[in-house]
Coordinates of C-alpha atoms and ligand atoms in Angstrom, one line a residue:
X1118 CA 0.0 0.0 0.0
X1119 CA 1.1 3.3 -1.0
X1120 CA 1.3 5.9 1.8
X1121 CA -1.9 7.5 0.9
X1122 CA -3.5 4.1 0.8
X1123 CA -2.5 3.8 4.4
X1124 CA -3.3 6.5 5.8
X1125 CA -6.7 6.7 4.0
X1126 CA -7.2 3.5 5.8
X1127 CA -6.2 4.7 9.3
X1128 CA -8.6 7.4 8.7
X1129 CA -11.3 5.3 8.8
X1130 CA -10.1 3.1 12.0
X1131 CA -9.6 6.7 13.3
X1132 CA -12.8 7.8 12.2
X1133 CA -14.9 5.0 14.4
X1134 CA -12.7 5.8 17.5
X1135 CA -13.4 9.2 18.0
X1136 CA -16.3 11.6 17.9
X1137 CA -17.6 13.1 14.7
X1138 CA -16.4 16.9 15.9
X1139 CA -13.1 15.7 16.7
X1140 CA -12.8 13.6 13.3
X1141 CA -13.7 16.7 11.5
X1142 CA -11.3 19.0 13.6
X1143 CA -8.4 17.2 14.0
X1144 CA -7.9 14.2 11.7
X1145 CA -9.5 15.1 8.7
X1146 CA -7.5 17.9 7.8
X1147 CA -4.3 15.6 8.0
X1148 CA -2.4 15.4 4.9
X1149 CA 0.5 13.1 4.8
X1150 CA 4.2 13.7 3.9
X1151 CA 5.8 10.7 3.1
X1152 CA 5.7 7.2 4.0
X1153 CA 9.3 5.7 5.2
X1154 CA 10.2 2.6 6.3
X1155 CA 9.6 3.1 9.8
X1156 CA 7.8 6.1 10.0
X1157 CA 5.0 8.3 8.5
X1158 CA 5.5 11.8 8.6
X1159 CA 2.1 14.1 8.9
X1160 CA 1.9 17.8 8.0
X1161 CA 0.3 20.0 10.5
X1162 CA -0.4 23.5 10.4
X1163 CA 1.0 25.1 13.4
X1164 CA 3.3 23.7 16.5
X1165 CA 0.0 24.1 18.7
X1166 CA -2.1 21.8 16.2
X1167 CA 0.9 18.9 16.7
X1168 CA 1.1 19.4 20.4
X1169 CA -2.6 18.9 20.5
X1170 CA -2.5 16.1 18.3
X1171 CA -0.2 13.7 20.1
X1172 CA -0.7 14.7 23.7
X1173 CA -4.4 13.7 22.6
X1174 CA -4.4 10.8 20.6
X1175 CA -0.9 9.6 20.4
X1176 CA -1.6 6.2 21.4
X1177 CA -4.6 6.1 19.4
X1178 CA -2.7 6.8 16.7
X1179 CA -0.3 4.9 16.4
X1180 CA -2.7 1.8 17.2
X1181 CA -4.9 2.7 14.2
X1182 CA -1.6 2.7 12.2
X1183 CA -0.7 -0.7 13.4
X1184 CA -3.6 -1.9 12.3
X1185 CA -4.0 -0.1 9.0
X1186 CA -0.3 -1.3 7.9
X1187 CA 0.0 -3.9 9.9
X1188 CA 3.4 -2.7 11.1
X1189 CA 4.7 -0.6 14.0
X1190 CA 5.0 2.7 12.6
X1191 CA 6.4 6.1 14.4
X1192 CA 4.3 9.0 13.4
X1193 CA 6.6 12.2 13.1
X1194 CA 4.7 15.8 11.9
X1195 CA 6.1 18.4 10.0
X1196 CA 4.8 21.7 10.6
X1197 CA 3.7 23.5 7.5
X1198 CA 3.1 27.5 8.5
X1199 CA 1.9 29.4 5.7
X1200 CA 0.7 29.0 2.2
X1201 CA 3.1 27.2 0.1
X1202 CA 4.7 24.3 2.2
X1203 CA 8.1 24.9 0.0
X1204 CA 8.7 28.1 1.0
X1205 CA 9.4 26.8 4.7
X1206 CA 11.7 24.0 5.5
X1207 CA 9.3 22.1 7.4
X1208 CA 10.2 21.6 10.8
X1209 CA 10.8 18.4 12.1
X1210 CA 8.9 17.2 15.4
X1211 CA 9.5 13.2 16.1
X1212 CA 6.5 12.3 18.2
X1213 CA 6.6 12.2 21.7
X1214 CA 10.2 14.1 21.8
X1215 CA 9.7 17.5 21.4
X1216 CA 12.2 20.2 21.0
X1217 CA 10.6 22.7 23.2
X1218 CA 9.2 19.8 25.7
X1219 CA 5.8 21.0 26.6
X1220 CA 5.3 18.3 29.0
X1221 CA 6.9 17.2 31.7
X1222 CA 7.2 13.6 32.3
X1223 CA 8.2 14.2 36.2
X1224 CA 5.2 15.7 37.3
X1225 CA 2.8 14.8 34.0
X1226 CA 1.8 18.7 34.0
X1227 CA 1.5 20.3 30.4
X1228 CA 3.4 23.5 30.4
X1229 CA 1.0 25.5 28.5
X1230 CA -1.1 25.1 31.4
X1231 CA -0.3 28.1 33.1
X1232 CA -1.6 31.3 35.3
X1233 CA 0.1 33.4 32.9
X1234 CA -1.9 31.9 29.6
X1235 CA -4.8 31.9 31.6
X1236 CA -6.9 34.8 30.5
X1237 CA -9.1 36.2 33.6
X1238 CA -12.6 37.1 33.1
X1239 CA -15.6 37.4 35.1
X1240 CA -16.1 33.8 34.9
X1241 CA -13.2 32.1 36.0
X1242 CA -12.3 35.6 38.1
X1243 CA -12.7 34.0 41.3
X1244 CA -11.9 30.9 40.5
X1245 CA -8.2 31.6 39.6
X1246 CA -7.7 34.0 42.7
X1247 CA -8.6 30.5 44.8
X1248 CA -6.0 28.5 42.5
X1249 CA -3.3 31.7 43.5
X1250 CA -4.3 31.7 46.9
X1251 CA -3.3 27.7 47.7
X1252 CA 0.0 28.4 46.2
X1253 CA 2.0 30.8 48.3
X1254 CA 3.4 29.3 50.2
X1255 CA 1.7 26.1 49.8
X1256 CA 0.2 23.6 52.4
X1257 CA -0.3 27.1 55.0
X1258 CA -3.6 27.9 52.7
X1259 CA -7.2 27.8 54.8
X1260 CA -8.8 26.7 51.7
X1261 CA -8.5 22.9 52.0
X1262 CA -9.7 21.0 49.9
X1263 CA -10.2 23.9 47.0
X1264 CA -12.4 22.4 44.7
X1265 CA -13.0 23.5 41.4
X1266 CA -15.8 22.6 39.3
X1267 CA -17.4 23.6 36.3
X1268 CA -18.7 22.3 32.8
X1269 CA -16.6 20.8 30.1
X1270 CA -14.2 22.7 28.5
X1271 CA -13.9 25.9 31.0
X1272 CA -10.6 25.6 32.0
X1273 CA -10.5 23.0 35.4
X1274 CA -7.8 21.5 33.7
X1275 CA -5.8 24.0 33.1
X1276 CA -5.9 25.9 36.5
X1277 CA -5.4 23.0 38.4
X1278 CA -1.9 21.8 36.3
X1279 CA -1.0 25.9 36.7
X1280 CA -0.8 25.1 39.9
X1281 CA 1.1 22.9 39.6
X1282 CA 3.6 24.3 37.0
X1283 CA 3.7 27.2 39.7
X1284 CA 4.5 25.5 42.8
X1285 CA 7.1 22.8 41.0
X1286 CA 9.1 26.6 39.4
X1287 CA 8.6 28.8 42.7
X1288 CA 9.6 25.1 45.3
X1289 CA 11.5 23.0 42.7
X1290 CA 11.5 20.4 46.3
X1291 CA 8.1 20.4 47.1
X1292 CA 5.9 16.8 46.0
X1293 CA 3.9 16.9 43.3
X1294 CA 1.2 14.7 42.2
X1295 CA -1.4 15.6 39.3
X1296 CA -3.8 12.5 38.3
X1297 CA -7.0 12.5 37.4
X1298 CA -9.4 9.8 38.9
X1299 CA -9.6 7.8 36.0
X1300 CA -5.6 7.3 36.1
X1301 CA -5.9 6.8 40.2
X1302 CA -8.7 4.3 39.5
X1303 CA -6.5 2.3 36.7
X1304 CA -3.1 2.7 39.2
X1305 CA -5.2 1.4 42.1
X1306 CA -6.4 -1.8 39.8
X1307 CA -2.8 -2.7 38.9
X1308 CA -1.5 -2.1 42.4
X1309 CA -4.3 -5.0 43.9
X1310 CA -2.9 -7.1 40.9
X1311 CA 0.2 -7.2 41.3
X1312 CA -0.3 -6.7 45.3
X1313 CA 1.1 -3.5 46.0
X1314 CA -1.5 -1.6 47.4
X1315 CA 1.1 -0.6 50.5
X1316 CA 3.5 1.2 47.6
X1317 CA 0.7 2.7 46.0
X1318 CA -0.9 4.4 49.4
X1319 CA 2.8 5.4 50.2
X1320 CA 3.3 7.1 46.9
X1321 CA 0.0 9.3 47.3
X1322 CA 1.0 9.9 50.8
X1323 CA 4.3 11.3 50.0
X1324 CA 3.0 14.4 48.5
X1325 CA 3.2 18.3 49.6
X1326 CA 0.2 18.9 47.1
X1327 CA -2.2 16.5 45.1
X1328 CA -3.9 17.3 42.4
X1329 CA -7.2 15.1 41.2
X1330 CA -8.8 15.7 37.8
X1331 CA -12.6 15.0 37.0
X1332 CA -13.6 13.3 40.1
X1333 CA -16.8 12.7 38.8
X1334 CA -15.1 9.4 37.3
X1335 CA -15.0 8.0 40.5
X1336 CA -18.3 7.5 40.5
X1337 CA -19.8 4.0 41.3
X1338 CA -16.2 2.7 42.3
X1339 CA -16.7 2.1 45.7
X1340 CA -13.3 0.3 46.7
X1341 CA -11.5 3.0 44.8
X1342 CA -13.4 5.6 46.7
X1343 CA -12.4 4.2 50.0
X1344 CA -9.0 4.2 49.1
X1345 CA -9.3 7.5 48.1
X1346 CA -11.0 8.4 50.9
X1347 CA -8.2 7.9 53.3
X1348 CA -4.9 9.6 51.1
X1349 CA -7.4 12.2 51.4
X1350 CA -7.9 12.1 55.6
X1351 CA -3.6 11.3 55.4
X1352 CA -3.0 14.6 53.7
X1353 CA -5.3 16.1 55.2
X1354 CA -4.3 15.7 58.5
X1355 CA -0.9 16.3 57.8
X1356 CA -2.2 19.5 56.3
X1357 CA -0.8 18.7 52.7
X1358 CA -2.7 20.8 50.3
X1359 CA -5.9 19.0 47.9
X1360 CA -7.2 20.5 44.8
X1361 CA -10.0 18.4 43.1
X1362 CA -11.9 19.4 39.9
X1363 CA -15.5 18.4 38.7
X1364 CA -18.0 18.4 36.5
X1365 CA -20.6 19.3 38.9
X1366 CA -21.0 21.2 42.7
X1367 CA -19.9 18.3 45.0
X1368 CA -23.6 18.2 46.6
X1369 CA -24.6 17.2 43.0
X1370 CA -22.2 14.2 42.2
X1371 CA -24.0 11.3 41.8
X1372 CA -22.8 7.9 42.9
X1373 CA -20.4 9.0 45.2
X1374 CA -20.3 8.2 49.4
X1375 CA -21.2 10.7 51.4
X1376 CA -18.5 10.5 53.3
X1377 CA -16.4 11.7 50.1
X1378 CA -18.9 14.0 49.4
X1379 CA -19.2 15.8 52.9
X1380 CA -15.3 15.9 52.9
X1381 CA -15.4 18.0 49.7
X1382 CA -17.7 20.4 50.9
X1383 CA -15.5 21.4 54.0
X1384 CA -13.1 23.4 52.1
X1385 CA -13.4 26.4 49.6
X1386 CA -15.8 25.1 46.5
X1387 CA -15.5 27.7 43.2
X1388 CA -16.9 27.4 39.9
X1389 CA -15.6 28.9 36.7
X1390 CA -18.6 30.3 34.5
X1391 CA -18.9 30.5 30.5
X1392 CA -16.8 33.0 29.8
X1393 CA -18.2 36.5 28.7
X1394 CA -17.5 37.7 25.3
X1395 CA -14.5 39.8 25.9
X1396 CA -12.7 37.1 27.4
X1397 CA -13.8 35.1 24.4
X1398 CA -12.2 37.7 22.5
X1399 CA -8.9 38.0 24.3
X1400 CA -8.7 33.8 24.4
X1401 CA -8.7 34.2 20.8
X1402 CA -6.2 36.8 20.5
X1403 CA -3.7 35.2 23.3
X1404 CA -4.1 31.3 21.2
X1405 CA -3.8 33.4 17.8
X1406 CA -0.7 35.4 19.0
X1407 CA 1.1 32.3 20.6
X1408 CA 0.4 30.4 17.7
X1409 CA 2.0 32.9 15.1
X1410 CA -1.2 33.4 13.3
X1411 CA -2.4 36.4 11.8
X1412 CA -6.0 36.4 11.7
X1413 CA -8.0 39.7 11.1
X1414 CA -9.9 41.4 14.5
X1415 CA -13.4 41.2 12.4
X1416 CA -12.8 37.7 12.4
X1417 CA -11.8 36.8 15.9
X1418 CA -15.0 38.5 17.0
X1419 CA -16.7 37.0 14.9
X1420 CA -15.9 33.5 16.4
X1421 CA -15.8 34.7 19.8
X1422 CA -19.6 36.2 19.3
X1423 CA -20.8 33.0 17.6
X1424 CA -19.1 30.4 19.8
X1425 CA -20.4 30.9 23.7
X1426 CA -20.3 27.8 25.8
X1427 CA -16.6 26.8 26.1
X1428 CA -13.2 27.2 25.5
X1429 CA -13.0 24.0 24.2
X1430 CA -15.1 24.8 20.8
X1431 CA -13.9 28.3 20.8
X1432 CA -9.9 26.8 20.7
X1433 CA -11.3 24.3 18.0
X1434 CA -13.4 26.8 15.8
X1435 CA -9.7 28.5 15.7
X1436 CA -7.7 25.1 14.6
X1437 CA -10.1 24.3 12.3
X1438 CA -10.0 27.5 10.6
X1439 CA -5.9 27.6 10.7
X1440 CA -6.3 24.0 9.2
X1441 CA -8.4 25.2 6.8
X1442 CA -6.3 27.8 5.6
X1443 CA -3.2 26.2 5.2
X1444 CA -4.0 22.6 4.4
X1445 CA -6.6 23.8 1.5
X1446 CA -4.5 27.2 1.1
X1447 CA -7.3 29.4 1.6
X1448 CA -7.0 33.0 3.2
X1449 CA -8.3 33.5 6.7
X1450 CA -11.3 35.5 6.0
X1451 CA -14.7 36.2 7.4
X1452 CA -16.0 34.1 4.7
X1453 CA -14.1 30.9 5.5
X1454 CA -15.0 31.9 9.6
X1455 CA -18.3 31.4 9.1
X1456 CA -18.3 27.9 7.1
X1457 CA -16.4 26.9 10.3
X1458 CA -18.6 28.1 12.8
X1459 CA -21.4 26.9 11.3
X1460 CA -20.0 23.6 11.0
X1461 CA -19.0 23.4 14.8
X1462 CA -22.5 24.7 16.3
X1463 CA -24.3 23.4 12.7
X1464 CA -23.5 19.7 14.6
X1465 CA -24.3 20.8 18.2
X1466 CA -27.5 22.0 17.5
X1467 CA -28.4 18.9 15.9
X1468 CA -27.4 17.0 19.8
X1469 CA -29.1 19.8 21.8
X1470 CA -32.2 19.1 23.9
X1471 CA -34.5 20.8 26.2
X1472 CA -35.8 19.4 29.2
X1473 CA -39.9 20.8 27.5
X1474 CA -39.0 18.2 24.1
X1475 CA -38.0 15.5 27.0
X1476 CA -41.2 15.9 28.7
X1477 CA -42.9 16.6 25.5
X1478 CA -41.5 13.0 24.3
X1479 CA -41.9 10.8 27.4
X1480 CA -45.4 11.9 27.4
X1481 CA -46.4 11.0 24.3
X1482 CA -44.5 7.4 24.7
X1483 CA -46.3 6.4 27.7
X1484 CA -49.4 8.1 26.5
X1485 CA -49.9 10.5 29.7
X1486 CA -50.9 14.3 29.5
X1487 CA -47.5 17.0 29.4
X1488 CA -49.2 18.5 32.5
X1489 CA -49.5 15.4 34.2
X1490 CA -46.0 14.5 33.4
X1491 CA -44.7 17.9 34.5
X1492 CA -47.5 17.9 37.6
X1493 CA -47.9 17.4 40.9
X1494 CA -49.8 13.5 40.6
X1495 CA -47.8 10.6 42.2
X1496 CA -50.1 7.2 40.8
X1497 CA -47.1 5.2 40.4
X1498 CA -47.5 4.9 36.3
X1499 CA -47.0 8.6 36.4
X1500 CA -44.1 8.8 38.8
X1501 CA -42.1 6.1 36.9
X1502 CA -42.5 8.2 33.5
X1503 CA -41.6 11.3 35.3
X1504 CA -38.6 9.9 37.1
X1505 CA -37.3 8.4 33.3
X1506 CA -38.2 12.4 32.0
X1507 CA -35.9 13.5 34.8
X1508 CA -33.2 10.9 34.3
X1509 CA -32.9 12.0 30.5
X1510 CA -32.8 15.8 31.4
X1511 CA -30.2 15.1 33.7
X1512 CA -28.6 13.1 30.9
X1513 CA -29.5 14.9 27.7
X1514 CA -29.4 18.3 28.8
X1515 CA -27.1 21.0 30.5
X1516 CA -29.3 21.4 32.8
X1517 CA -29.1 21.3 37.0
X1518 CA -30.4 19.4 39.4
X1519 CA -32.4 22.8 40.5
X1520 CA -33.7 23.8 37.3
X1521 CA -34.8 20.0 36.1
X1522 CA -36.7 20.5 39.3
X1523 CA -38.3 23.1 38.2
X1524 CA -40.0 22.0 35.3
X1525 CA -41.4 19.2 37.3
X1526 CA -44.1 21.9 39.4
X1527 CA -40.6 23.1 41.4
X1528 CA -39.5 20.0 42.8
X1529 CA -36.5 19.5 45.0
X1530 CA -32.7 18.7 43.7
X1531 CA -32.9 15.9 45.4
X1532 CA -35.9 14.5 44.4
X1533 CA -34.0 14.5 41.0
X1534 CA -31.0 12.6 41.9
X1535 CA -33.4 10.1 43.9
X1536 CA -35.6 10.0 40.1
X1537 CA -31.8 9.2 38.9
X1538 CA -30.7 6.7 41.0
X1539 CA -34.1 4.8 40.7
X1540 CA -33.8 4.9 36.7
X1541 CA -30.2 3.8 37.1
X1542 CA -31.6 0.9 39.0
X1543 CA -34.0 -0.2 36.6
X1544 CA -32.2 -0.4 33.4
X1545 CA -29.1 -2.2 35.9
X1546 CA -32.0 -4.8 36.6
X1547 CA -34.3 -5.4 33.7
X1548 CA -33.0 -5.1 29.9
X1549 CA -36.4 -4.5 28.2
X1550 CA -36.7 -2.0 30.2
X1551 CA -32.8 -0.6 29.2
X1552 CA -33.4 -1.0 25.6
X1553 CA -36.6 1.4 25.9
X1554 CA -34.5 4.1 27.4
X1555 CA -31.9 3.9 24.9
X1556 CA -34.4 4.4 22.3
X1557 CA -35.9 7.5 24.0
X1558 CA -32.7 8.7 23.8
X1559 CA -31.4 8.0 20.5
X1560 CA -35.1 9.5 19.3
X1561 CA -34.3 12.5 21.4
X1562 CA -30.4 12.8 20.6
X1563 CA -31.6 13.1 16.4
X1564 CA -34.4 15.6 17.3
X1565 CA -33.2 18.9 15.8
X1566 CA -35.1 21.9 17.3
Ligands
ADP2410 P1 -11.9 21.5 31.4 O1 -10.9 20.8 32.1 O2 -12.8 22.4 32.3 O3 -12.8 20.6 30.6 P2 -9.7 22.6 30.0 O4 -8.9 23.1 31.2 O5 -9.2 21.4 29.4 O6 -11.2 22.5 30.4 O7 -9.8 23.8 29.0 C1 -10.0 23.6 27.6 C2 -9.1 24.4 26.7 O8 -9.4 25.8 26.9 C3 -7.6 24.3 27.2 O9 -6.8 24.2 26.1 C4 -7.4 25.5 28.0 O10 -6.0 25.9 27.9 C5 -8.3 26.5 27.4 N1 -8.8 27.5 28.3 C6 -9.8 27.4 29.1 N2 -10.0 28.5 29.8 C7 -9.0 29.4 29.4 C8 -8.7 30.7 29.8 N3 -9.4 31.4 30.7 N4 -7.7 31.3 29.1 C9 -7.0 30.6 28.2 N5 -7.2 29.4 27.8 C10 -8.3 28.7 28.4
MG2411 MG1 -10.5 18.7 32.2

């Protein structure tokens, strides 16, 4: 197979392993430079395109290469800036090596992630003066545990590895640990298997300052929990500083102990808002600048006025376009701007739900009035529809516990998770049941509104 022919084929392995945004974003643009023995060589548009590419989906990668040319291939990039690739040498990156090392192997901290990228709005504001505060000097901070949580793509991430990145350059001694809780959960596994739990508690009890990512992924694992639960008491005592993130307020994490749960809520809890749209704007400008790219103010505000909920899409609406402009040697104009943002929000819309078509749906399947649904009644056919209507908003939508609530005539948060954890219950228990909900929801997910 010619090198086209293989990567054409990766493509499509690629294509089936990761969402269709991220396809489109990332993978699709991808042209390839040459095919060697051992390598394949990928042209990229910019150094921050590459860096997002293999801290990403390295491994993913290279396992779709594997299996495309059924031999172990290095992927190297080439970074193509500008219009006509001849005109600059390409750079050479090899994979997982970089020249300028943005991440650091030692403490597993991306060194883009810092206070200094971080742009401050009224959003995050508070949010990043917390992250400071448990810095200098650290462990002699009040706020303990400082949580931070927040929907996807608002920047937990990056201000908890800034702390990080600040503590390890101001106390080059102090103990660092970033993980998130998937990587505890998977280090925890291995250590019962191969019966090292003792080394594993040890290493997490070393630390000066631990850093856990996405602790909503802890969720349902209850012996991971409890191990969790006491590094946590151990640092704690000791006074060792904690910073969790989340995707939701601690009092709103589902399928986690109380215990865990009440321990959160006894520090300093912040949450970092969607940013405003002149912090959209200044994002832009701060990734554009740092990224060499000269894109027109018209068309920065553009994005930033059209793209509102995260940083995430706001960072991808701008890769897209750079990979637009170089890879298919277009100019960066308003014009091309808005074929990309309508292809970013064109497929979000099609995904987005509202808790009125949920109720609006669940009452026609199970043939019930929308007022009864969303009414006070409790006859147990009616309650059972109306917990599965809350379950899906909780699912399907953006939407918190309080506000779900609402559209059920203003009932409590908690009735909500309780509606939750009895759905989760039922599809654990009785399949017929399970396959009716995912067809609700696939019905729901293809609804465009
Ligand atoms: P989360 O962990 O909340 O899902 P991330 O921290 O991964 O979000 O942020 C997504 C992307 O947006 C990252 O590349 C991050 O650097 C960037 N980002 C988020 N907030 C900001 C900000 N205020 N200033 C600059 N970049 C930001
Ligand atoms: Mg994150």
């Amino acid at each position: 197979m010619n090198s086209a022919g293989v990567w054409q084929e990766c493509l499509s392995i690629i294509r089936n392993r990761v969402p269709s945004q991220t396809f489109l974003t990332w993978f699709e643009p991808l042209k390839v430079a040459s095919l060697g023995e051992s390598d394949l060589v990928l042209q990229v548009p910019s150094q921050f395109y590459y860096e997002w590419l293999d801290s990403h989906y390295r491994p993913m990668i290279l396992d779709s290469l594997k299996q495309a040319s059924g031999r172990d291939l290095k992927v190297r990039y080439s970074v193509v800036l500008g219009e006509d690739p001849g005109a600059n040498a390409p750079a050479m990156l090899p994979s997982g090596n970089r020249p300028e090392n943005t991440y650091s192997k030692a403490t597993q901290l991306n060194k883009r992630y810092t206070f200094e990228n971080f742009i401050e709005g009224a959003g995050n504001q508070f949010a990043k003066a917390a992250a400071l505060s448990v810095c200098d000097p650290i462990g002699k901070s009040a706020f303990n545990p400082l949580v931070i949580y927040s929907g996807v793509g608002l920047g937990k991430t990056h201000l908890l590895q800034a702390v990080g990145n600040h503590v390890f350059a101001e106390q080059p001694g102090a103990r660092i640990i970033y993980t998130t809780s998937e990587k505890f959960t998977l280090d925890f596994i291995i250590s019962i298997q191969k019966n090292k739990t003792t080394t594993f508690s040890n290493h997490f009890r070393s630390v000066d300052i631990l850093l856990v990512d996405d602790i909503q992924f802890f969720q349902k694992k209850e012996q991971t929990q409890e191990q969790f639960f006491h590094t946590f008491n151990d640092l704690f005592m000791r006074g060792k500083q904690i910073i969790l993130t989340m995707d939701k307020p601690p009092s709103e994490l589902l399928g986690l102990e109380e215990r865990l749960i009440s321990r959160f809520q006894s520090g300093l809890i912040v949450d970092i808002q969607s940013p405003d749209l002149e912090t959209r704007i200044a994002i832009l400008m701060r990734k554009a600048e740092a990224d060499h790219l000269d894109i027109p103010y018209e068309t920065t505000e553009y994005i930033a006025r059209c793209i509102k909920s995260n940083v995430r899409d706001l960072e991808g609406a701008l890769i897209r376009l750079l990979a637009y402009s170089s890879l298919r040697k277009q100019e960066i104009t308003l014009e091309l701007a808005r074929t990309v943002v309508m292809e970013i929000l064109g497929r979000k819309s099609v995904k987005r739900v509202s808790i009125d078509e949920i109720i609006r749906t669940i009452s026609h399947e199970f043939n019930i009035r929308e007022t009864t649904l969303a009414g006070k009644g409790r006859t147990r056919d009616v309650a059972r529809a109306r917990q599965l209507a809350m379950y899906l908003a909780r699912e399907l939508t953006e939407a918190s516990l309080v506000s779900i609530g609402l559209h059920f005539a203003g009932r409590d948060h908690s009735t909500v998770i309780h509606a939750c954890k009895r759905i989760e219950d039922r599809i654990a228990n009785d399949a017929a049941f399970q396959s009716r909900v995912e067809f609700l929801r696939k019905e729901l997910s293809n609804a465009i509104f």
